[in-house]
Amino acid sequence: MKKRVMVIGLDCATPQLVFDRWLDDLPNIKRLVESGIWGKLRSSDPPITVPAWMSMMTSKNPGRLGFYGLRNRVDYSYEKMATANSTFVKEPTAWDILSRKGKKVILIGVPQTYPPKPVNGEMVTCFLTPSTEKQFTYPASLRDEVQRVTGGYILDAVGFRADEEEKDRVLKTIYEMTEKRFRLARHMVETRADWDFFMMVEMGPDRIHHMFWKYTDPEHPKYVPGNKYENSIHEYYKYVDARIGELLGAIDDQTSVLIVSDHGARGMIGGICFNEWLIREGYLVLKNRPDKPRAVEQCEVDWSRTRAWGSGGYYARLMLNVRGREPQGVIEPGEEYERTRAEVIEKLAALSDHKGEPMKTFAVRPEDVYSEVRGVPPDLFVYFGNLSWRSVGSIWPDAPETIYTFENDTGPDDANHDWHGIFIMRDAAGGDSLQAEGLNLKDVAPTVLSLLGVQVPSDMEGQVITRQSVSALSADSTGRG
Ligand SMILES: [Zn+2]
């Protein structure tokens, strides 16, 4: 019988909910866990959708991919940024390799696949697609079928960072999006007889975490017991599990199934006004404060006296203003550059939270976490409170009294990403449940290739996950991660 691999991606599905809290309520996922290999999956640095899915499916670290987040500096000017879409991906993905080997692939919603590139098979692009008015399928002719089957495909829960009174609408959109995506997935699997590799990514878990986390997490500072949305995330996970069950009903038992996520989630306490902190510490100097809260790129910065500036996001990027590199650079490359980075790392590590407690903030140098550093990386990645706080990039008309904020400048959000996603694999042979330690998202692509009998390129960084490798890894899990 034909060997096939199905990968079901659940963006942001998080191990503490899937494995620790709710597994008994997720019968279809539980069945796979009980006969497969499962465990936490270490995300990329940073643990963000872009670059995480492409790091997973190329088995290359973000430094080698040359993009470090959704938005990246294009050059060393102060303001030029670009969104990393599929044209930024120069390394071959698992489906590129499979396509070349003549294997048939089906892709639905894998992040960073827009604009669509040719594959040996069919593709529906991802949440970064501007609208279904754009060409969002390969081949182009697939589009009409997608629209017909789904009654109007939903790429993403648009406007998901909504205010309180909009929550019902957002919830409804998330469900609708998920229902349509799984309906399309089932349709594709049932009507294409000859596929070898199927992969879909559902964005709903990420959207619902960011919008509803505070309602369901008793540890969250804004949690109110007995609130209307108390069970919203739990109910949604059960809904997704049922859709997975239907999809699994459409495949035979010779199909290996993987359920994976690109990163996890955790409660977010608040935000650190990163640029305001840099101003206080004397690294960033303004000519004038802005008329309203603005991004640093829109402020009148005195670059001749500025040594560093930062960006907002789930993690922060710190850029240094280096002589000969930035247009008005002031820091000498070499010794002064390294001294400045070391100084910032030390100051950030000493930062306390709003209650004066230690915060566990840390910053990393790109070259310390990547084997190669392509493109234009930030000079430091900063993780406030080890991702329990986010970075807020805005600069205010008046210097705020404190760098801690509990209102987000990009809309309501009460979850942050976390370092570990999930991995579940039930191969055709099945077996006993085997919990694995030390899995990395770069292991997914080589594992997929290996399951389909395709040789793993030697420059892939991950390992093939098998029952043997897992036993060996678990015995020596200290060396990875
Ligand atoms: Zn994600």
Short mmCIF file of C-alpha atoms and ligand atoms in Angstrom, two decimals:
data_model
loop_
_atom_site.label_atom_id
_atom_site.label_comp_id
_atom_site.label_asym_id
_atom_site.label_seq_id
_atom_site.Cartn_x
_atom_site.Cartn_y
_atom_site.Cartn_z
CA MET A 1 0.00 0.00 0.00
CA LYS A 2 1.10 3.55 -0.70
CA LYS A 3 3.10 5.28 2.06
CA ARG A 4 1.76 8.71 2.87
CA VAL A 5 2.46 11.39 5.44
CA MET A 6 -0.11 13.82 6.82
CA VAL A 7 1.07 16.79 8.88
CA ILE A 8 -1.58 18.72 10.80
CA GLY A 9 -0.11 21.99 12.02
CA LEU A 10 -1.84 23.83 14.84
CA ASP A 11 -0.23 27.24 15.15
CA CYS A 12 0.64 27.96 18.79
CA ALA A 13 -0.90 24.73 20.19
CA THR A 14 0.78 24.51 23.53
CA PRO A 15 1.97 21.46 25.48
CA GLN A 16 0.60 22.49 28.87
CA LEU A 17 -2.94 22.55 27.44
CA VAL A 18 -2.77 19.63 24.99
CA PHE A 19 -0.72 17.21 27.09
CA ASP A 20 -1.10 18.34 30.69
CA ARG A 21 -4.59 19.76 31.09
CA TRP A 22 -6.97 18.62 28.37
CA LEU A 23 -5.72 15.42 26.75
CA ASP A 24 -8.63 13.39 28.17
CA ASP A 25 -11.08 15.75 26.47
CA LEU A 26 -9.34 15.42 23.09
CA PRO A 27 -10.08 11.80 22.10
CA ASN A 28 -8.60 11.92 18.61
CA ILE A 29 -5.35 13.54 19.67
CA LYS A 30 -5.23 11.21 22.66
CA ARG A 31 -5.50 8.16 20.43
CA LEU A 32 -2.43 9.31 18.50
CA VAL A 33 -0.53 10.05 21.70
CA GLU A 34 -1.37 6.59 23.03
CA SER A 35 0.07 4.81 20.00
CA GLY A 36 2.77 7.24 18.92
CA ILE A 37 5.79 9.34 19.82
CA TRP A 38 4.99 12.63 21.48
CA GLY A 39 6.59 15.45 23.42
CA LYS A 40 7.43 19.10 23.61
CA LEU A 41 8.97 20.55 20.45
CA ARG A 42 11.60 23.26 20.89
CA SER A 43 10.77 26.22 18.66
CA SER A 44 13.16 28.45 16.76
CA ASP A 45 14.96 31.52 18.10
CA PRO A 46 12.79 33.59 18.18
CA PRO A 47 9.71 31.37 18.76
CA ILE A 48 7.55 33.27 16.27
CA THR A 49 5.36 31.97 13.40
CA VAL A 50 7.74 33.54 10.88
CA PRO A 51 10.47 32.15 10.94
CA ALA A 52 9.33 29.05 12.90
CA TRP A 53 7.31 27.15 10.27
CA MET A 54 9.97 27.61 7.61
CA SER A 55 12.70 26.65 10.04
CA MET A 56 10.68 23.49 10.71
CA MET A 57 10.09 22.61 7.07
CA THR A 58 13.58 23.49 5.73
CA SER A 59 15.35 22.18 8.83
CA LYS A 60 17.52 25.30 8.86
CA ASN A 61 17.95 27.88 11.60
CA PRO A 62 16.65 31.43 11.02
CA GLY A 63 20.21 32.75 10.63
CA ARG A 64 20.68 30.54 7.59
CA LEU A 65 17.23 31.45 6.31
CA GLY A 66 18.11 35.15 6.74
CA PHE A 67 14.81 36.25 8.31
CA TYR A 68 14.23 36.72 12.00
CA GLY A 69 10.58 37.64 12.34
CA LEU A 70 7.64 38.76 10.27
CA ARG A 71 9.24 42.15 9.66
CA ASN A 72 12.91 42.43 8.83
CA ARG A 73 15.34 45.18 8.06
CA VAL A 74 16.00 45.30 4.34
CA ASP A 75 19.28 47.19 4.72
CA TYR A 76 21.09 49.25 7.37
CA SER A 77 18.98 52.36 6.91
CA TYR A 78 16.86 53.41 9.88
CA GLU A 79 13.42 52.79 8.44
CA LYS A 80 13.37 50.24 5.63
CA MET A 81 11.51 47.09 6.69
CA ALA A 82 9.88 44.31 4.68
CA THR A 83 7.50 41.47 5.50
CA ALA A 84 9.09 38.07 4.97
CA ASN A 85 6.81 36.27 2.50
CA SER A 86 7.56 33.16 0.43
CA THR A 87 10.00 35.04 -1.82
CA PHE A 88 12.36 35.33 1.19
CA VAL A 89 12.58 31.54 1.47
CA LYS A 90 15.63 30.46 -0.54
CA GLU A 91 16.29 27.10 1.12
CA PRO A 92 14.36 24.06 -0.12
CA THR A 93 11.43 22.91 2.01
CA ALA A 94 10.47 19.29 2.54
CA TRP A 95 7.75 19.67 -0.11
CA ASP A 96 10.24 21.17 -2.60
CA ILE A 97 12.44 18.12 -2.16
CA LEU A 98 9.47 15.75 -2.39
CA SER A 99 8.22 17.56 -5.51
CA ARG A 100 11.58 17.04 -7.19
CA LYS A 101 11.40 13.33 -6.38
CA GLY A 102 8.05 13.13 -8.12
CA LYS A 103 6.00 12.87 -4.93
CA LYS A 104 2.60 14.54 -4.95
CA VAL A 105 2.02 17.18 -2.30
CA ILE A 106 -1.00 19.06 -0.96
CA LEU A 107 -0.44 22.18 1.18
CA ILE A 108 -3.07 24.27 2.93
CA GLY A 109 -2.26 27.39 4.89
CA VAL A 110 1.40 26.80 5.71
CA PRO A 111 2.76 30.20 6.85
CA GLN A 112 5.07 31.98 4.43
CA THR A 113 3.79 30.21 1.32
CA TYR A 114 2.33 33.40 -0.18
CA PRO A 115 2.83 34.28 -2.99
CA PRO A 116 2.39 30.65 -4.14
CA LYS A 117 5.33 28.86 -5.74
CA PRO A 118 4.96 25.88 -8.07
CA VAL A 119 4.91 22.43 -6.43
CA ASN A 120 4.28 18.94 -7.75
CA GLY A 121 0.72 19.04 -6.54
CA GLU A 122 -1.51 21.74 -5.14
CA MET A 123 -1.27 24.57 -2.65
CA VAL A 124 -3.53 27.01 -0.86
CA THR A 125 -1.50 29.86 0.64
CA CYS A 126 -1.38 31.22 4.18
CA PHE A 127 -2.62 33.92 6.57
CA LEU A 128 -0.10 36.39 5.08
CA THR A 129 -2.10 36.43 1.84
CA PRO A 130 -3.64 39.94 1.56
CA SER A 131 -7.05 38.61 0.44
CA THR A 132 -8.73 35.86 -1.58
CA GLU A 133 -8.93 38.44 -4.36
CA LYS A 134 -5.22 37.74 -4.82
CA GLN A 135 -3.89 34.57 -6.40
CA PHE A 136 -3.85 32.32 -3.34
CA THR A 137 -3.63 28.88 -4.91
CA TYR A 138 -1.29 26.82 -7.04
CA PRO A 139 -2.31 26.03 -9.65
CA ALA A 140 -4.42 29.12 -10.22
CA SER A 141 -7.32 26.95 -11.37
CA LEU A 142 -7.64 25.42 -7.87
CA ARG A 143 -9.03 28.68 -6.57
CA ASP A 144 -12.58 28.24 -7.89
CA GLU A 145 -12.80 24.80 -6.35
CA VAL A 146 -11.59 26.12 -2.98
CA GLN A 147 -14.20 28.87 -3.03
CA ARG A 148 -16.95 26.50 -4.06
CA VAL A 149 -16.15 23.86 -1.43
CA THR A 150 -15.77 26.35 1.42
CA GLY A 151 -18.39 28.88 0.38
CA GLY A 152 -15.69 31.56 0.61
CA TYR A 153 -12.35 30.58 2.13
CA ILE A 154 -11.12 32.45 5.22
CA LEU A 155 -7.37 33.05 5.26
CA ASP A 156 -7.21 34.48 8.78
CA ALA A 157 -9.48 35.76 11.54
CA VAL A 158 -9.08 39.36 10.40
CA GLY A 159 -9.38 41.93 13.16
CA PHE A 160 -8.65 39.34 15.82
CA ARG A 161 -7.09 41.96 18.08
CA ALA A 162 -10.50 43.29 18.87
CA ASP A 163 -11.89 45.17 21.84
CA GLU A 164 -14.08 43.62 24.48
CA GLU A 165 -17.45 44.12 22.76
CA GLU A 166 -16.11 42.50 19.59
CA LYS A 167 -15.09 39.22 21.22
CA ASP A 168 -18.20 37.30 20.16
CA ARG A 169 -17.65 38.25 16.55
CA VAL A 170 -13.98 37.24 16.73
CA LEU A 171 -14.82 33.90 18.28
CA LYS A 172 -17.38 33.21 15.58
CA THR A 173 -14.86 34.08 12.85
CA ILE A 174 -12.22 31.79 14.35
CA TYR A 175 -14.66 28.87 14.36
CA GLU A 176 -15.80 29.63 10.84
CA MET A 177 -12.23 29.83 9.58
CA THR A 178 -11.32 26.53 11.23
CA GLU A 179 -14.44 24.76 9.96
CA LYS A 180 -13.77 25.87 6.39
CA ARG A 181 -10.10 24.95 6.49
CA PHE A 182 -10.80 21.44 7.77
CA ARG A 183 -13.68 21.05 5.30
CA LEU A 184 -11.29 21.93 2.49
CA ALA A 185 -8.63 19.60 3.91
CA ARG A 186 -11.08 16.70 3.95
CA HIS A 187 -12.22 17.49 0.45
CA MET A 188 -8.65 17.54 -0.89
CA VAL A 189 -7.71 14.30 0.83
CA GLU A 190 -10.86 12.53 -0.38
CA THR A 191 -10.80 13.72 -3.98
CA ARG A 192 -7.07 13.38 -4.75
CA ALA A 193 -6.16 9.71 -4.90
CA ASP A 194 -2.47 10.04 -5.55
CA TRP A 195 -1.04 12.35 -2.87
CA ASP A 196 2.05 11.38 -0.89
CA PHE A 197 2.42 14.36 1.45
CA PHE A 198 -0.35 16.47 2.93
CA MET A 199 0.23 19.42 5.24
CA MET A 200 -2.16 21.97 6.65
CA VAL A 201 -1.72 24.70 9.25
CA GLU A 202 -4.64 26.00 11.26
CA MET A 203 -4.11 29.52 12.69
CA GLY A 204 -7.09 29.38 15.06
CA PRO A 205 -5.23 28.23 18.20
CA ASP A 206 -2.86 31.19 17.90
CA ARG A 207 -5.68 33.66 17.41
CA ILE A 208 -7.78 32.32 20.28
CA HIS A 209 -4.80 32.27 22.66
CA HIS A 210 -3.97 35.89 21.96
CA MET A 211 -7.59 37.00 22.34
CA PHE A 212 -8.93 34.83 25.14
CA TRP A 213 -6.05 33.75 27.34
CA LYS A 214 -6.81 36.07 30.24
CA TYR A 215 -10.35 34.65 30.52
CA THR A 216 -9.20 31.09 30.97
CA ASP A 217 -5.89 31.23 32.83
CA PRO A 218 -6.38 31.62 36.60
CA GLU A 219 -2.76 32.79 36.85
CA HIS A 220 -3.30 35.71 34.49
CA PRO A 221 -3.46 39.10 36.31
CA LYS A 222 -6.66 40.05 34.44
CA TYR A 223 -8.44 36.73 35.04
CA VAL A 224 -11.96 37.00 36.53
CA PRO A 225 -13.42 33.72 37.83
CA GLY A 226 -16.70 32.68 36.25
CA ASN A 227 -16.43 35.07 33.31
CA LYS A 228 -18.38 34.48 30.11
CA TYR A 229 -15.36 33.22 28.16
CA GLU A 230 -13.93 31.01 30.89
CA ASN A 231 -14.11 27.86 28.72
CA SER A 232 -13.63 29.44 25.30
CA ILE A 233 -10.14 28.04 24.63
CA HIS A 234 -11.02 24.64 26.09
CA GLU A 235 -14.15 24.37 23.95
CA TYR A 236 -12.20 25.40 20.87
CA TYR A 237 -9.55 22.72 21.44
CA LYS A 238 -12.34 20.14 21.64
CA TYR A 239 -13.78 21.49 18.41
CA VAL A 240 -10.40 21.24 16.67
CA ASP A 241 -9.95 17.70 17.98
CA ALA A 242 -13.31 16.70 16.46
CA ARG A 243 -12.29 18.21 13.10
CA ILE A 244 -9.01 16.27 13.30
CA GLY A 245 -11.04 13.12 13.96
CA GLU A 246 -13.06 13.68 10.79
CA LEU A 247 -9.92 14.30 8.76
CA LEU A 248 -8.27 11.14 10.10
CA GLY A 249 -11.42 9.27 9.08
CA ALA A 250 -10.55 10.08 5.47
CA ILE A 251 -7.13 8.39 5.46
CA ASP A 252 -6.04 4.77 5.61
CA ASP A 253 -3.94 3.25 8.37
CA GLN A 254 -0.82 3.21 6.18
CA THR A 255 -0.67 6.99 6.48
CA SER A 256 1.72 8.39 9.08
CA VAL A 257 0.18 11.28 10.97
CA LEU A 258 2.03 14.16 12.63
CA ILE A 259 0.44 16.89 14.72
CA VAL A 260 2.84 19.75 15.33
CA SER A 261 2.93 23.35 16.43
CA ASP A 262 5.49 26.05 15.74
CA HIS A 263 5.69 27.40 19.32
CA GLY A 264 3.60 27.40 22.47
CA ALA A 265 1.79 30.04 24.44
CA ARG A 266 1.90 31.51 27.93
CA GLY A 267 0.13 34.25 29.79
CA MET A 268 1.45 37.75 29.23
CA ILE A 269 1.71 40.00 32.26
CA GLY A 270 2.24 43.23 30.36
CA GLY A 271 4.63 45.16 28.18
CA ILE A 272 7.97 46.90 28.63
CA CYS A 273 8.26 50.23 26.86
CA PHE A 274 11.55 49.33 25.30
CA ASN A 275 12.37 52.57 23.51
CA GLU A 276 11.34 54.59 26.56
CA TRP A 277 13.78 52.47 28.55
CA LEU A 278 16.51 53.10 25.97
CA ILE A 279 15.79 56.85 26.24
CA ARG A 280 16.06 56.70 30.05
CA GLU A 281 19.32 54.82 29.83
CA GLY A 282 20.74 57.37 27.40
CA TYR A 283 21.03 55.07 24.38
CA LEU A 284 18.29 56.74 22.37
CA VAL A 285 18.10 60.53 21.99
CA LEU A 286 15.13 62.41 20.51
CA LYS A 287 15.15 65.88 19.03
CA ASN A 288 11.47 66.26 19.95
CA ARG A 289 8.84 64.05 21.50
CA PRO A 290 6.07 63.02 19.03
CA ASP A 291 2.59 64.60 18.99
CA LYS A 292 0.99 61.21 19.74
CA PRO A 293 2.33 57.73 20.51
CA ARG A 294 4.47 56.76 17.56
CA ALA A 295 6.91 54.14 16.34
CA VAL A 296 10.53 55.17 16.59
CA GLU A 297 10.79 55.32 12.78
CA GLN A 298 8.22 58.14 12.82
CA CYS A 299 9.92 60.14 15.56
CA GLU A 300 12.51 62.87 15.29
CA VAL A 301 15.52 60.93 16.48
CA ASP A 302 18.87 62.64 17.01
CA TRP A 303 20.85 59.91 15.28
CA SER A 304 24.14 61.70 15.86
CA ARG A 305 23.72 61.04 19.60
CA THR A 306 21.77 57.76 19.45
CA ARG A 307 23.56 54.48 20.12
CA ALA A 308 20.63 52.07 20.07
CA TRP A 309 16.94 51.73 19.28
CA GLY A 310 14.47 48.92 19.57
CA SER A 311 11.30 47.41 18.22
CA GLY A 312 8.12 46.08 19.75
CA GLY A 313 6.73 42.57 19.51
CA TYR A 314 6.53 39.36 21.50
CA TYR A 315 10.29 39.65 21.74
CA ALA A 316 12.34 42.80 21.21
CA ARG A 317 14.96 43.54 18.64
CA LEU A 318 17.76 45.89 19.53
CA MET A 319 19.63 47.71 16.78
CA LEU A 320 22.91 49.51 17.37
CA ASN A 321 23.85 52.63 15.46
CA VAL A 322 27.25 51.61 14.10
CA ARG A 323 29.74 53.85 12.29
CA GLY A 324 30.19 52.86 8.66
CA ARG A 325 27.09 50.66 8.79
CA GLU A 326 24.13 52.88 9.68
CA PRO A 327 23.87 56.23 7.83
CA GLN A 328 24.78 58.28 10.93
CA GLY A 329 26.47 55.56 12.98
CA VAL A 330 28.23 56.53 16.19
CA ILE A 331 29.45 53.26 17.76
CA GLU A 332 32.84 52.10 16.50
CA PRO A 333 32.71 48.56 15.10
CA GLY A 334 34.76 46.01 16.99
CA GLU A 335 35.61 46.61 20.61
CA GLU A 336 33.14 49.44 21.32
CA TYR A 337 30.36 47.54 19.56
CA GLU A 338 30.94 44.46 21.70
CA ARG A 339 31.27 46.52 24.88
CA THR A 340 27.93 48.21 24.17
CA ARG A 341 26.18 44.93 23.55
CA ALA A 342 27.61 43.42 26.74
CA GLU A 343 26.51 46.50 28.70
CA VAL A 344 22.93 46.31 27.38
CA ILE A 345 22.74 42.57 28.06
CA GLU A 346 23.84 43.19 31.64
CA LYS A 347 21.39 46.05 32.23
CA LEU A 348 18.49 44.07 30.81
CA ALA A 349 19.34 41.06 32.97
CA ALA A 350 19.20 43.33 36.03
CA LEU A 351 15.77 44.73 35.14
CA SER A 352 13.10 44.11 37.77
CA ASP A 353 9.37 43.85 37.17
CA HIS A 354 6.63 46.32 38.22
CA LYS A 355 6.70 44.88 41.74
CA GLY A 356 10.47 45.13 42.03
CA GLU A 357 10.93 41.38 41.68
CA PRO A 358 13.62 39.83 39.45
CA MET A 359 12.31 39.48 35.93
CA LYS A 360 14.56 36.96 34.17
CA THR A 361 14.99 39.10 31.08
CA PHE A 362 17.75 37.98 28.78
CA ALA A 363 19.24 39.07 25.48
CA VAL A 364 21.11 36.98 22.96
CA ARG A 365 23.57 37.77 20.21
CA PRO A 366 22.57 36.36 16.78
CA GLU A 367 25.92 34.67 16.28
CA ASP A 368 25.51 32.81 19.59
CA VAL A 369 22.34 31.01 18.43
CA TYR A 370 22.84 30.66 14.67
CA SER A 371 25.45 28.78 12.68
CA GLU A 372 25.39 31.54 10.07
CA VAL A 373 23.86 35.00 10.05
CA ARG A 374 22.38 36.07 6.70
CA GLY A 375 20.30 39.10 5.81
CA VAL A 376 20.13 41.99 8.27
CA PRO A 377 19.68 40.61 11.80
CA PRO A 378 19.10 42.74 14.87
CA ASP A 379 22.18 43.19 17.07
CA LEU A 380 20.39 41.59 20.01
CA PHE A 381 17.20 39.59 20.58
CA VAL A 382 15.59 40.49 23.90
CA TYR A 383 13.16 38.26 25.80
CA PHE A 384 11.49 40.26 28.58
CA GLY A 385 10.74 38.08 31.60
CA ASN A 386 11.55 35.06 29.42
CA LEU A 387 8.47 35.92 27.31
CA SER A 388 6.10 36.67 30.17
CA TRP A 389 6.30 40.31 29.05
CA ARG A 390 6.25 41.71 25.54
CA SER A 391 8.14 44.62 24.06
CA VAL A 392 6.25 47.83 23.37
CA GLY A 393 8.05 49.96 20.79
CA SER A 394 6.03 53.19 20.88
CA ILE A 395 7.37 56.51 22.10
CA TRP A 396 4.92 58.79 23.94
CA PRO A 397 4.35 62.59 23.75
CA ASP A 398 5.32 62.77 27.44
CA ALA A 399 7.88 60.54 29.05
CA PRO A 400 5.83 57.90 30.91
CA GLU A 401 6.34 57.54 34.66
CA THR A 402 7.13 53.89 34.33
CA ILE A 403 8.37 51.56 31.61
CA TYR A 404 5.74 48.96 32.53
CA THR A 405 2.46 49.06 30.67
CA PHE A 406 -0.64 46.92 30.78
CA GLU A 407 -2.22 48.31 27.62
CA ASN A 408 -0.78 47.17 24.35
CA ASP A 409 0.07 49.64 21.59
CA THR A 410 -0.99 47.17 18.86
CA GLY A 411 -4.36 46.19 20.34
CA PRO A 412 -5.55 43.91 23.15
CA ASP A 413 -3.46 40.78 23.58
CA ASP A 414 -2.99 38.68 26.67
CA ALA A 415 -0.85 35.76 25.59
CA ASN A 416 2.75 35.61 24.54
CA HIS A 417 4.57 32.86 22.69
CA ASP A 418 6.51 30.22 24.53
CA TRP A 419 9.59 28.20 23.66
CA HIS A 420 7.94 24.82 23.18
CA GLY A 421 5.22 23.67 20.83
CA ILE A 422 3.88 20.13 20.48
CA PHE A 423 4.94 17.07 18.53
CA ILE A 424 2.83 13.93 18.05
CA MET A 425 3.65 11.24 15.48
CA ARG A 426 1.80 8.01 14.86
CA ASP A 427 3.52 6.18 12.03
CA ALA A 428 1.89 3.41 10.07
CA ALA A 429 3.28 0.71 12.39
CA GLY A 430 1.99 2.39 15.56
CA GLY A 431 3.05 0.94 18.90
CA ASP A 432 3.13 1.94 22.54
CA SER A 433 2.99 5.53 23.65
CA LEU A 434 6.50 6.94 23.81
CA GLN A 435 7.23 10.31 25.37
CA ALA A 436 10.21 12.03 23.80
CA GLU A 437 12.58 14.59 25.28
CA GLY A 438 14.76 17.05 23.42
CA LEU A 439 12.79 17.27 20.17
CA ASN A 440 13.45 20.29 17.97
CA LEU A 441 11.20 21.69 15.26
CA LYS A 442 14.03 21.25 12.75
CA ASP A 443 13.56 17.48 13.22
CA VAL A 444 10.18 17.55 11.43
CA ALA A 445 11.37 17.94 7.80
CA PRO A 446 13.95 15.13 7.92
CA THR A 447 11.40 12.90 9.67
CA VAL A 448 8.85 13.53 6.92
CA LEU A 449 11.40 12.77 4.18
CA SER A 450 12.51 9.62 5.93
CA LEU A 451 8.92 8.36 6.36
CA LEU A 452 8.49 8.74 2.60
CA GLY A 453 11.76 6.96 1.82
CA VAL A 454 13.50 10.08 0.50
CA GLN A 455 17.11 10.73 1.43
CA VAL A 456 17.61 13.55 3.93
CA PRO A 457 19.97 16.26 2.56
CA SER A 458 23.14 16.44 4.65
CA ASP A 459 22.73 20.18 5.30
CA MET A 460 19.45 19.72 7.16
CA GLU A 461 20.10 20.48 10.82
CA GLY A 462 17.44 18.28 12.41
CA GLN A 463 17.43 14.56 13.16
CA VAL A 464 15.04 11.91 11.92
CA ILE A 465 12.66 11.10 14.77
CA THR A 466 12.14 7.35 15.20
CA ARG A 467 11.45 5.14 18.21
CA GLN A 468 15.16 4.31 18.31
CA SER A 469 16.34 7.92 18.10
CA VAL A 470 13.86 9.00 20.77
CA SER A 471 15.10 6.38 23.21
CA ALA A 472 18.68 7.46 22.57
CA LEU A 473 17.80 11.16 22.87
CA SER A 474 15.86 10.75 26.08
CA ALA A 475 18.82 8.98 27.62
CA ASP A 476 20.96 12.02 26.80
CA SER A 477 18.64 14.99 26.60
CA THR A 478 21.06 17.50 28.05
CA GLY A 479 22.91 18.20 24.82
CA ARG A 480 20.01 19.70 22.89
CA GLY A 481 17.61 22.55 23.05
ZN ZN B 1 2.74 30.71 15.26
#
